[in-house]
Amino acid sequence: MDQRTKKIETVLAEDRQFHPPEAFSRQAHIPSMEEYAKLYKKSIHNPVSFWESVANELVWFQKWDKALEESEAPFYKWFVNGKTNISYNCLDRHLDSALRNKAAIIWEGEAGDQRTLTYSQLHKQVCRFANVLKKLGIGRGDRVAIYLPMVPELVISTLACARLGAVHSVIFAGFSAEAIRDRVLDCEAKLVITADGGWRRGNILPLKNIVDEAIQDCACVKHIIVVKRGENDPFPCHMKEGRDYWYHDIIDGVSAECAAVPMDSEAMLFLLYTSGTTGKPKGIIHTTGGYMVYTYITAKYVFDLKPQDVYWCTADIGWVTGHSYTVYGPLTNAATVLIYEGAPNWPDKGRFWKMVEEHAVTIFYTAPTAIRSFMKWGDEWPNKYNLSSLRLLGTVGESINPEAWIWYHQTIGKGRCPIVDTWWQTETGGIMLTPLPGATSTKPGSATLPFFGIEAAVLSEEGKEAEAGILAICRPWPGMLRGIYGDSQRYKQTYWSKWPGKYFPGDGAKKDKDGYYWILGRIDDVVNIAGHRIGTAELESVFVEHESVAEAGVIGIDHEIKGQCLVCFISLKEGRQATESLAEELKEWIAKKIGRFAMPEKIIFAADLPKTRSGKIMRRLLRDIASGRALGNVTTLADANVVEQLKKKYEED
Ligand code: WTA
């Protein structure tokens, strides 16, 4: 049975429903389904007035002329000619009230060291660092690459860029030197912010050394600022005179006053690279006004943020979840955000729950892959700690299997806490399909219903409404991407060409009789490993750069913990030996070229790969082989023997 059919069957069999606990609904921003339906209707019938009233909750230096400009679709514009600054809305907006002394960030390092920054302190830090950036020639529109561990300076850096109108491009600290180089070159970053190290499972990641290697060929980079994080003796940093500065040195004595620059609503706020169906990662563009409004309102309603909450999103800021729901969404809401640097199983498997107890976390947002690991580690770890502060749980990154959902609900939430299963993407900027915790009855495994202003549908290839098919978003929304950096054609082609006027996210979906959405996974060649998007074409092109590899075909198959994992079929050049050590070398090759998180599970050597007569690798057949299914249609194959040989090989391995 094909993986998606299997999923549809599981979904159809799942009919449990969980109603929001009354005590939760009573205090919630959106306390009932009636309220959701009323506001949803309004947001769809009169989107301009809906979005304007949300935008009015934030500070604008100059009001917009028009909420939505559609004349050059799909190059939509939101809050046209409005001027604002998201750093101002995250910080300065809260300084006139008692919020100034509220904790904005509670940070914990892996070794247990802690720092708390109030809104007023964070504001000062951001202003000082923005002045440093200015001194180094960074201003409006300049790109700044950030390659940092999860330390407060990461948040400070993003907000300092935003304050000046510089565009940040955060690169997840698990990416390799080559991946950094590609991203830095693509956006021509002028400056890189990194650290001497970052802690992970008791080890130090030598981040500055990786950056040095990365930027050897990047003439665009004029300066590197280095945060001193590790006691980094194993990897001493080489600081290049005139180019590299220690963060603590260069910020010393710098003024804590720095006015936020009024930015056009459509000015670029950040770039974030993500994988697609071709070899080259895409620089997803988000702009200022719409993204601010969308992350603000989704964070407020989906997480039901209240002044007393301690909110913890475990995602790294290197991914979009960290951008929208550790930095911008919570801070525009004046929330207290917990940030943790290290691994969930360090020094033991109870680390997260110890932190929940110690910091009295009320809202906890994580990924299904993490939940499945917690399940596997055993109930004794969460059961050791007092988790009674928790009132709301969330998940994101992939569909959550009902078994993991129930475990999360019972063992972590003790049956008391609603769960918000939030579907969205790097491209959408914020949460699109989600329960509202005080209103929506949840069904394990379903991301339930669209957020306000989001019109979704399940369509066939031809664009007809279908029960099971492809997810579509039928109109623009403020948080949407505005393009792919340097490639507006690809933007149009990838997202807006499948059906006229509708956004194509690339996910399969099903809608049930209650109108609930069930996401069935990617329908393109993007694999979701532990919540990280990896394009199979990207891996294939990295494989063929290896001197021994002739061709590569990469697919994703189901994995118990990670959701999916990579199986790579490789054919070697003449005279190369298919050995165990070469397989290991190729896995390391991927780790080196992309990052450890993309390491293949399995390498299978084959004399040849199944191809169509026009020479395209037939991934569908590779998937059939890997899942041991009866083979599909092979009549278009160039050499049918190839498949039989491969299948035999896979079964032997
Ligand atoms: C998948 C992460 C099912 C989906 C925010 C999407 C999900 C891709 C869910 C985007 C969910 C994310 N249920 N699938 N709740 N959340 N996905 O860009 O396939 O890293 O297209 O953004 O993750 O991944 P990205």
XYZ file of C-alpha atoms and ligand atoms in Angstrom:
678
model
C 0.000 0.000 0.000
C 1.320 3.416 -0.872
C 2.341 5.634 2.048
C -0.309 8.218 1.334
C -3.132 5.700 0.957
C -2.026 4.194 4.247
C -2.204 7.653 5.824
C -5.661 8.322 4.427
C -6.849 5.071 5.956
C -5.397 5.904 9.354
C -7.006 9.300 9.128
C -10.397 7.879 8.264
C -10.191 5.518 11.214
C -9.449 8.377 13.629
C -12.704 9.687 15.055
C -11.785 10.740 18.576
C -12.577 14.327 19.479
C -11.312 16.423 22.348
C -13.267 19.486 23.381
C -11.540 22.506 24.852
C -11.684 22.279 28.649
C -14.268 24.717 29.972
C -11.798 26.400 32.290
C -9.547 27.096 29.326
C -12.308 28.464 27.113
C -13.560 30.775 29.838
C -10.322 32.733 29.866
C -9.415 32.402 26.176
C -9.163 35.232 23.622
C -11.438 33.201 21.359
C -13.674 31.384 23.843
C -16.050 29.441 21.622
C -16.705 28.009 18.209
C -19.411 30.644 17.696
C -16.853 33.366 18.243
C -14.408 31.689 15.853
C -17.114 31.293 13.203
C -18.224 34.904 13.574
C -14.759 36.355 13.282
C -13.770 33.920 10.535
C -16.774 34.941 8.490
C -15.939 38.578 8.955
C -12.308 38.006 7.976
C -13.390 36.313 4.748
C -16.268 38.623 3.803
C -14.499 41.808 4.640
C -10.777 41.051 4.734
C -9.688 44.660 4.418
C -11.519 45.788 7.513
C -10.435 42.646 9.397
C -6.735 43.080 8.612
C -6.820 46.810 9.154
C -8.230 46.373 12.609
C -5.457 43.880 13.454
C -2.789 46.198 12.022
C -4.190 49.018 14.141
C -3.226 47.121 17.290
C 0.403 47.821 16.341
C 2.388 51.026 15.916
C 2.805 52.558 12.444
C 4.865 55.678 11.834
C 2.718 56.341 8.830
C -0.630 54.738 8.005
C -0.993 52.663 4.855
C -3.000 53.915 1.854
C -4.408 50.556 0.962
C -4.512 47.280 2.918
C -4.061 44.994 -0.079
C -2.864 45.721 -3.599
C -3.655 42.913 -6.019
C -3.039 44.566 -9.369
C 0.253 42.781 -10.006
C -0.738 39.398 -8.635
C 0.917 37.172 -7.512
C 3.169 40.062 -6.449
C 0.734 41.124 -3.767
C 1.398 44.097 -1.517
C 0.055 44.603 1.985
C -0.453 47.857 3.850
C 0.804 49.819 0.872
C 2.904 52.880 1.760
C 2.574 52.162 5.461
C 5.750 52.838 7.462
C 6.627 50.856 10.553
C 9.442 48.973 12.234
C 9.023 45.495 13.677
C 11.859 45.946 16.166
C 10.001 49.003 17.474
C 6.841 46.938 17.794
C 8.692 44.141 19.587
C 10.444 46.472 22.028
C 9.772 50.214 22.197
C 6.024 49.709 22.050
C 6.166 48.005 25.464
C 8.473 50.459 27.221
C 5.934 53.033 28.328
C 4.168 50.669 30.685
C 4.996 48.216 33.435
C 5.928 45.819 30.647
C 9.326 47.476 30.477
C 10.407 45.453 33.492
C 8.810 42.241 32.382
C 11.110 39.401 31.278
C 11.258 39.293 27.504
C 13.771 36.463 27.335
C 14.617 33.842 29.881
C 17.583 32.007 28.495
C 19.237 28.809 29.594
C 22.511 27.495 28.230
C 23.102 23.792 27.890
C 25.440 23.772 30.872
C 22.684 25.339 33.004
C 23.867 28.960 32.891
C 20.968 31.417 32.796
C 20.304 34.971 31.659
C 17.131 37.009 31.835
C 16.558 40.129 29.777
C 13.633 42.403 30.523
C 12.020 44.321 27.677
C 13.934 47.393 28.718
C 17.243 45.500 28.868
C 16.622 43.778 25.552
C 15.796 47.136 24.001
C 19.107 48.573 25.181
C 21.062 45.587 23.911
C 19.377 45.756 20.545
C 20.008 49.496 20.235
C 23.658 49.105 21.138
C 24.179 46.315 18.681
C 22.311 48.196 15.971
C 24.771 51.051 16.533
C 27.633 48.590 16.126
C 26.211 47.382 12.832
C 25.798 50.969 11.701
C 29.415 51.660 12.557
C 30.420 48.780 10.317
C 28.501 50.284 7.444
C 25.298 48.279 7.658
C 22.099 50.084 6.755
C 18.792 49.765 4.966
C 18.580 46.830 2.619
C 22.045 45.377 3.410
C 22.073 41.646 3.978
C 23.504 40.233 7.191
C 24.054 36.495 7.653
C 23.618 35.143 11.169
C 25.146 31.804 12.126
C 24.717 31.557 15.871
C 23.756 28.997 18.487
C 20.574 29.607 20.468
C 21.904 32.450 22.614
C 20.258 35.805 23.362
C 22.615 37.475 20.867
C 20.756 35.643 18.129
C 17.533 37.437 19.016
C 19.436 40.676 19.562
C 21.038 40.372 16.107
C 17.760 39.833 14.273
C 16.092 42.737 16.058
C 19.113 44.994 15.528
C 19.022 44.298 11.784
C 15.303 44.958 11.681
C 15.809 48.174 13.595
C 18.104 49.500 10.862
C 16.167 48.068 7.971
C 18.955 45.587 7.221
C 17.846 42.174 5.985
C 18.814 39.207 8.128
C 19.431 35.768 6.772
C 19.706 33.335 9.659
C 21.510 30.123 8.807
C 20.783 27.200 11.129
C 23.960 26.446 13.099
C 23.842 22.815 11.938
C 24.559 23.777 8.329
C 27.976 23.068 6.847
C 30.537 25.559 5.524
C 29.427 24.920 1.958
C 25.774 25.492 2.749
C 26.740 28.783 4.421
C 28.787 29.787 1.418
C 25.907 29.155 -0.997
C 23.541 31.238 1.122
C 25.995 34.069 1.764
C 26.831 34.304 -1.925
C 23.226 34.118 -3.059
C 22.231 37.127 -0.978
C 25.633 38.847 -1.052
C 25.799 39.294 2.682
C 28.099 42.094 3.808
C 28.526 40.894 7.336
C 28.351 37.604 9.234
C 27.508 37.261 12.910
C 28.703 34.063 14.530
C 30.150 32.679 17.776
C 33.361 30.989 18.777
C 31.249 27.988 19.675
C 27.899 26.668 20.768
C 27.125 23.802 23.126
C 25.448 20.629 21.930
C 25.406 17.459 24.043
C 28.404 18.641 25.969
C 30.439 19.312 22.824
C 31.389 22.621 21.306
C 30.427 23.363 17.722
C 33.323 25.344 16.204
C 31.095 27.863 14.456
C 33.644 30.584 13.720
C 36.018 28.074 12.120
C 33.185 26.846 9.914
C 32.386 30.435 8.910
C 36.050 31.075 8.090
C 36.043 28.092 5.775
C 32.727 29.171 4.258
C 33.647 32.707 3.398
C 37.038 32.078 1.817
C 35.399 32.634 -1.556
C 32.906 35.283 -0.463
C 34.328 38.660 -1.387
C 31.024 40.291 -0.394
C 31.676 39.687 3.326
C 33.492 42.648 4.818
C 33.218 41.852 8.519
C 32.581 39.055 10.976
C 31.336 39.653 14.487
C 32.040 36.843 16.921
C 30.093 36.231 20.113
C 32.235 34.648 22.798
C 30.242 31.642 23.854
C 32.395 28.577 24.371
C 35.479 28.281 26.475
C 36.710 27.357 23.114
C 40.172 25.933 23.650
C 39.840 22.942 21.357
C 39.043 25.294 18.480
C 40.866 28.564 18.964
C 39.385 31.301 16.808
C 41.591 33.003 14.371
C 40.534 36.659 14.341
C 41.550 38.446 11.180
C 42.753 41.949 11.883
C 40.451 44.622 10.505
C 37.796 42.105 9.447
C 36.812 40.220 12.593
C 35.607 41.688 15.877
C 34.624 40.177 19.185
C 31.043 41.107 19.971
C 31.898 42.111 23.548
C 34.774 44.324 22.399
C 33.017 46.153 19.648
C 29.848 46.787 21.669
C 31.793 48.126 24.627
C 30.906 51.739 25.370
C 28.471 52.024 22.462
C 25.371 54.161 22.985
C 22.109 52.451 23.894
C 20.117 54.926 21.882
C 19.235 54.085 18.358
C 15.988 55.166 16.760
C 14.139 52.521 14.789
C 14.213 53.365 11.084
C 10.744 53.825 9.559
C 10.515 51.015 7.043
C 8.166 50.683 4.179
C 5.592 47.987 4.816
C 6.909 46.069 1.811
C 10.618 46.515 2.634
C 12.395 43.201 2.972
C 12.663 42.049 6.583
C 14.480 38.758 6.189
C 15.517 35.970 3.892
C 15.296 32.369 4.931
C 16.554 29.612 2.690
C 14.515 26.495 2.244
C 14.526 23.433 0.052
C 12.446 22.937 -3.021
C 12.267 20.528 -5.889
C 15.424 21.665 -7.638
C 19.017 21.517 -6.467
C 19.302 25.127 -5.385
C 17.853 26.268 -2.025
C 15.427 29.159 -2.341
C 15.839 32.417 -0.446
C 12.298 33.020 0.766
C 11.531 36.726 1.089
C 9.444 38.110 3.927
C 8.658 41.780 4.223
C 7.936 44.066 7.129
C 4.306 45.079 7.616
C 2.299 42.033 6.591
C 4.636 39.588 8.312
C 4.483 41.654 11.499
C 0.696 41.775 11.516
C 0.349 38.095 10.722
C 2.841 36.728 13.259
C 1.442 39.054 15.908
C -2.155 37.951 15.530
C -1.476 34.247 15.020
C 0.760 34.156 18.115
C -1.909 35.958 20.130
C -4.837 33.733 19.166
C -3.232 30.347 18.522
C -1.160 30.420 21.711
C -3.784 32.427 23.548
C -0.967 34.605 24.904
C -1.643 36.313 28.215
C 0.598 38.650 30.226
C 1.467 35.994 32.818
C 2.476 33.276 30.345
C 5.918 31.747 30.070
C 6.056 30.607 26.505
C 8.532 28.083 25.130
C 8.938 27.146 21.483
C 11.707 24.559 21.203
C 12.485 25.184 17.513
C 15.844 26.646 16.594
C 15.719 30.246 15.395
C 17.553 28.963 12.320
C 14.183 27.700 11.046
C 11.066 29.692 10.342
C 9.296 28.484 13.475
C 11.942 30.207 15.562
C 11.665 33.409 13.522
C 7.903 33.681 13.785
C 7.192 32.044 17.131
C 10.275 32.635 19.262
C 11.148 36.111 18.061
C 8.564 38.176 16.226
C 5.144 36.768 17.194
C 5.727 36.475 20.954
C 7.718 39.707 21.287
C 5.162 41.843 19.446
C 2.745 40.417 22.039
C 5.063 41.326 24.944
C 5.291 37.683 25.990
C 7.966 36.115 28.168
C 9.906 33.727 25.971
C 12.063 30.878 27.177
C 15.053 30.032 24.985
C 17.237 26.974 25.446
C 20.593 26.456 23.808
C 21.167 22.736 23.863
C 19.908 19.198 23.355
C 16.738 17.756 24.932
C 18.638 14.750 26.310
C 21.461 16.584 28.024
C 22.603 15.873 30.680
C 19.691 13.428 30.717
C 16.371 12.774 29.032
C 14.459 14.810 31.575
C 16.040 18.142 30.598
C 12.978 19.702 28.947
C 10.653 18.726 31.789
C 13.104 19.964 34.375
C 13.056 23.312 32.557
C 9.270 23.349 32.339
C 9.108 22.882 36.099
C 11.875 25.318 36.935
C 10.620 28.164 34.751
C 6.932 27.358 35.253
C 6.369 27.167 31.509
C 2.705 27.617 30.585
C 2.806 27.150 26.791
C 4.999 24.541 25.136
C 5.394 24.281 21.348
C 7.452 21.491 19.787
C 7.603 19.028 16.875
C 6.137 15.524 16.446
C 9.604 14.055 15.960
C 10.599 15.337 19.421
C 7.371 13.984 20.908
C 8.079 10.541 19.454
C 11.557 10.626 21.008
C 10.106 11.587 24.398
C 7.670 8.685 24.098
C 10.466 6.298 23.349
C 12.559 7.546 26.262
C 9.742 6.620 28.622
C 7.180 8.258 30.897
C 9.508 8.174 33.873
C 11.307 11.296 32.616
C 8.347 13.697 32.454
C 6.805 11.992 35.490
C 9.745 13.048 37.655
C 8.795 16.694 37.298
C 5.893 18.932 38.171
C 4.329 19.958 34.887
C 1.236 21.568 36.379
C 2.189 25.035 35.105
C 1.467 23.920 31.526
C -1.844 25.065 30.103
C -1.385 24.725 26.352
C 0.631 22.448 24.060
C 1.474 22.867 20.408
C 3.032 20.958 17.555
C 4.425 21.846 14.143
C 6.619 20.489 11.376
C 4.770 17.427 10.123
C 1.549 15.588 10.780
C 1.449 14.155 14.236
C 0.486 10.512 14.414
C -2.557 10.024 16.673
C -0.589 7.776 19.030
C 1.967 10.528 19.688
C -0.828 13.094 19.993
C -2.577 11.032 22.701
C 0.685 10.491 24.555
C 1.419 14.238 24.473
C -2.081 14.989 25.680
C -1.979 12.484 28.536
C 1.618 12.331 29.707
C 2.641 15.942 29.218
C -0.715 17.732 29.310
C -2.258 15.367 31.904
C -5.452 15.549 29.862
C -5.859 19.207 30.871
C -4.117 21.097 28.088
C -5.533 21.654 24.617
C -3.153 20.792 21.784
C -2.762 23.084 18.794
C -1.517 21.177 15.744
C -0.386 24.022 13.509
C 0.158 23.594 9.780
C 2.246 26.188 7.981
C 5.473 26.706 6.036
C 8.531 28.904 5.694
C 6.672 30.500 2.804
C 3.463 31.219 4.698
C 5.286 33.223 7.383
C 2.852 32.127 10.060
C 0.315 29.520 11.109
C -2.398 28.805 8.510
C -4.400 25.792 9.668
C -4.830 25.336 13.385
C -7.224 24.840 16.229
C -7.866 27.860 18.435
C -7.360 26.353 21.851
C -10.414 27.780 23.610
C -12.746 27.172 20.696
C -11.897 24.260 18.437
C -12.560 20.630 19.284
C -9.465 18.763 18.207
C -9.023 15.431 16.467
C -5.634 13.752 16.921
C -3.675 14.102 13.689
C -5.680 16.959 12.189
C -4.555 20.576 11.918
C -8.321 21.284 11.975
C -9.468 24.604 10.490
C -8.113 27.695 8.739
C -6.980 30.706 10.715
C -8.796 34.030 10.269
C -8.472 35.415 6.763
C -7.235 32.104 5.352
C -9.348 30.512 2.697
C -8.184 26.942 2.154
C -9.372 24.107 -0.071
C -8.506 20.585 -1.104
C -8.272 20.435 -4.873
C -7.547 17.967 -7.613
C -4.695 18.571 -10.040
C -7.260 20.250 -12.273
C -8.391 22.584 -9.519
C -11.699 20.914 -8.658
C -12.778 20.532 -5.039
C -11.891 17.032 -3.868
C -12.184 15.061 -0.668
C -8.562 13.966 -0.881
C -6.124 15.836 -3.052
C -3.828 18.818 -2.838
C -4.009 21.624 -0.343
C -4.587 25.073 -1.811
C -4.764 28.532 -0.284
C -7.278 30.501 -2.280
C -6.338 34.102 -1.587
C -3.363 36.153 -0.381
C -2.712 36.738 3.337
C -0.434 39.273 5.034
C 2.252 36.778 6.163
C 2.787 35.273 2.728
C 6.214 35.187 1.108
C 6.783 38.003 -1.378
C 9.167 36.134 -3.590
C 12.294 34.055 -3.997
C 15.425 36.152 -3.754
C 16.700 36.966 -7.210
C 14.189 34.752 -8.997
C 10.706 36.172 -9.373
C 9.973 33.769 -12.201
C 10.592 30.789 -9.952
C 8.292 32.332 -7.341
C 5.458 32.570 -9.831
C 6.135 29.171 -11.277
C 6.523 27.282 -8.000
C 3.674 28.711 -5.977
C 1.114 30.332 -8.245
C 1.025 28.445 -11.502
C -0.843 25.272 -10.582
C -4.266 26.893 -10.347
C -4.968 30.501 -11.354
C -4.930 32.886 -8.406
C -4.321 30.166 -5.816
C -1.262 29.377 -3.748
C 0.185 25.866 -4.055
C 1.986 24.761 -0.883
C 3.039 21.313 -2.137
C 1.177 19.258 0.482
C -1.384 16.523 0.014
C -4.489 16.907 2.166
C -7.907 15.577 2.972
C -10.967 17.362 4.273
C -13.415 15.450 6.463
C -17.162 15.866 6.937
C -16.643 18.548 9.595
C -14.432 20.557 7.255
C -11.291 19.569 9.190
C -8.024 19.368 7.264
C -5.701 16.382 7.496
C -2.285 16.945 5.977
C -0.954 13.899 4.166
C 2.631 14.985 3.495
C 4.514 16.513 0.583
C 3.522 15.651 -2.929
C 6.765 16.927 -4.434
C 10.298 15.683 -3.985
C 10.787 17.350 -0.665
C 11.466 15.067 2.281
C 10.615 16.030 5.837
C 13.246 14.635 8.192
C 12.587 15.353 11.836
C 10.667 18.425 10.739
C 13.468 19.669 8.473
C 12.762 20.141 4.809
C 15.276 18.588 2.474
C 15.027 18.606 -1.301
C 15.994 15.265 -2.781
C 17.314 17.004 -5.903
C 19.643 19.037 -3.705
C 21.100 15.851 -2.236
C 21.402 14.210 -5.609
C 23.402 17.083 -6.982
C 25.698 17.002 -3.948
C 26.227 13.258 -4.383
C 27.310 13.575 -8.005
C 29.933 16.120 -6.994
C 31.713 13.233 -5.253
C 34.492 11.801 -7.393
C 33.190 8.218 -7.196
C 29.537 8.862 -7.939
C 28.031 8.660 -11.404
C 24.372 9.053 -10.512
C 22.176 9.329 -7.465
C 18.482 8.877 -6.754
C 17.286 9.996 -3.324
C 13.938 9.275 -1.729
C 12.294 9.571 1.674
C 10.762 6.588 3.445
C 8.856 6.370 6.743
C 10.909 6.440 9.924
C 9.649 5.706 13.418
C 11.125 8.760 15.143
C 12.088 11.173 12.403
C 8.879 10.788 10.416
C 10.906 10.230 7.289
C 14.494 9.337 6.501
C 16.624 9.324 3.374
C 17.448 6.294 1.277
C 19.971 7.005 -1.458
C 20.484 4.848 -4.520
C 23.925 5.429 -5.968
C 25.572 4.209 -9.118
C 29.342 4.477 -9.189
C 31.740 5.510 -11.887
C 33.596 2.814 -13.803
C 36.193 1.051 -11.723
C 34.962 2.274 -8.302
C 34.252 -0.351 -5.670
C 30.979 -0.393 -3.785
C 32.271 -0.881 -0.267
C 30.947 -0.301 3.221
C 33.605 2.328 3.749
C 32.577 4.205 0.615
C 28.980 4.195 1.874
C 30.168 5.753 5.128
C 32.283 8.231 3.213
C 29.248 9.279 1.186
C 27.161 9.807 4.310
C 29.933 12.000 5.702
C 30.066 13.798 2.357
C 26.451 14.875 2.811
C 27.125 15.900 6.403
C 30.048 17.994 5.204
C 28.290 19.528 2.224
C 24.891 20.188 3.786
C 24.874 19.396 7.483
C 24.556 16.446 9.851
C 20.790 16.738 10.049
C 20.630 15.670 6.375
C 22.687 12.462 6.839
C 21.193 9.588 4.831
C 19.899 6.560 6.687
C 20.902 4.161 3.964
C 23.120 4.107 0.878
C 22.380 1.470 -1.745
C 24.824 0.929 -4.563
C 23.357 -0.072 -7.870
C 24.830 -0.755 -11.268
C 22.296 1.598 -12.774
C 19.230 3.601 -11.769
C 15.768 3.203 -13.259
C 15.153 5.972 -15.757
C 12.497 6.968 -18.188
C 13.377 6.932 -21.832
C 13.976 10.644 -21.581
C 16.552 10.043 -18.867
C 14.637 11.155 -15.747
C 15.279 9.098 -12.639
C 12.056 7.370 -11.616
C 11.861 8.110 -7.933
C 8.451 6.484 -7.761
C 10.063 3.160 -8.589
C 12.818 3.718 -6.059
C 10.106 4.290 -3.484
C 8.379 1.091 -4.558
C 11.612 -0.797 -4.134
C 12.366 0.757 -0.769
C 8.941 0.006 0.632
C 8.952 -3.502 -0.803
C 5.794 -2.912 -2.834
C 4.842 -4.678 -5.985
C 6.359 -2.649 -8.773
C 4.251 -0.070 -10.498
C 4.226 0.616 -14.176
C 7.660 0.045 -15.662
C 6.842 0.286 -19.319
C 8.453 3.702 -19.688
C 11.718 2.388 -18.294
C 14.794 2.401 -20.451
C 16.100 -0.858 -19.065
C 13.621 -2.851 -17.018
C 16.330 -5.151 -15.666
C 17.751 -2.309 -13.671
C 14.774 -2.325 -11.352
C 14.830 -6.029 -10.705
C 18.513 -5.896 -9.882
C 18.007 -2.948 -7.584
C 15.139 -4.602 -5.807
C 17.231 -7.701 -5.178
C 20.055 -5.568 -3.874
C 17.774 -3.655 -1.510
C 16.331 -6.855 -0.106
C 19.818 -8.244 0.475
C 21.053 -5.146 2.334
C 5.033 20.194 6.897
C 7.663 24.589 9.123
C 1.455 18.440 8.804
C 4.315 20.417 5.586
C 6.684 25.520 9.848
C 4.816 21.764 5.131
C 3.154 19.957 8.551
C 6.254 21.740 5.606
C 2.729 20.642 9.712
C 6.799 23.105 5.855
C 1.603 20.127 10.429
C 4.448 21.666 8.862
N 0.999 19.037 9.929
N 2.515 18.858 8.107
N 1.155 20.677 11.557
N 3.557 21.695 9.874
N 4.228 20.621 8.064
O 8.920 25.252 5.661
O 4.679 19.407 4.690
O 10.107 23.940 7.463
O 4.732 21.950 3.741
O 7.921 25.105 7.863
O 6.210 20.990 6.826
O 8.066 23.042 6.438
P 8.842 24.363 6.831
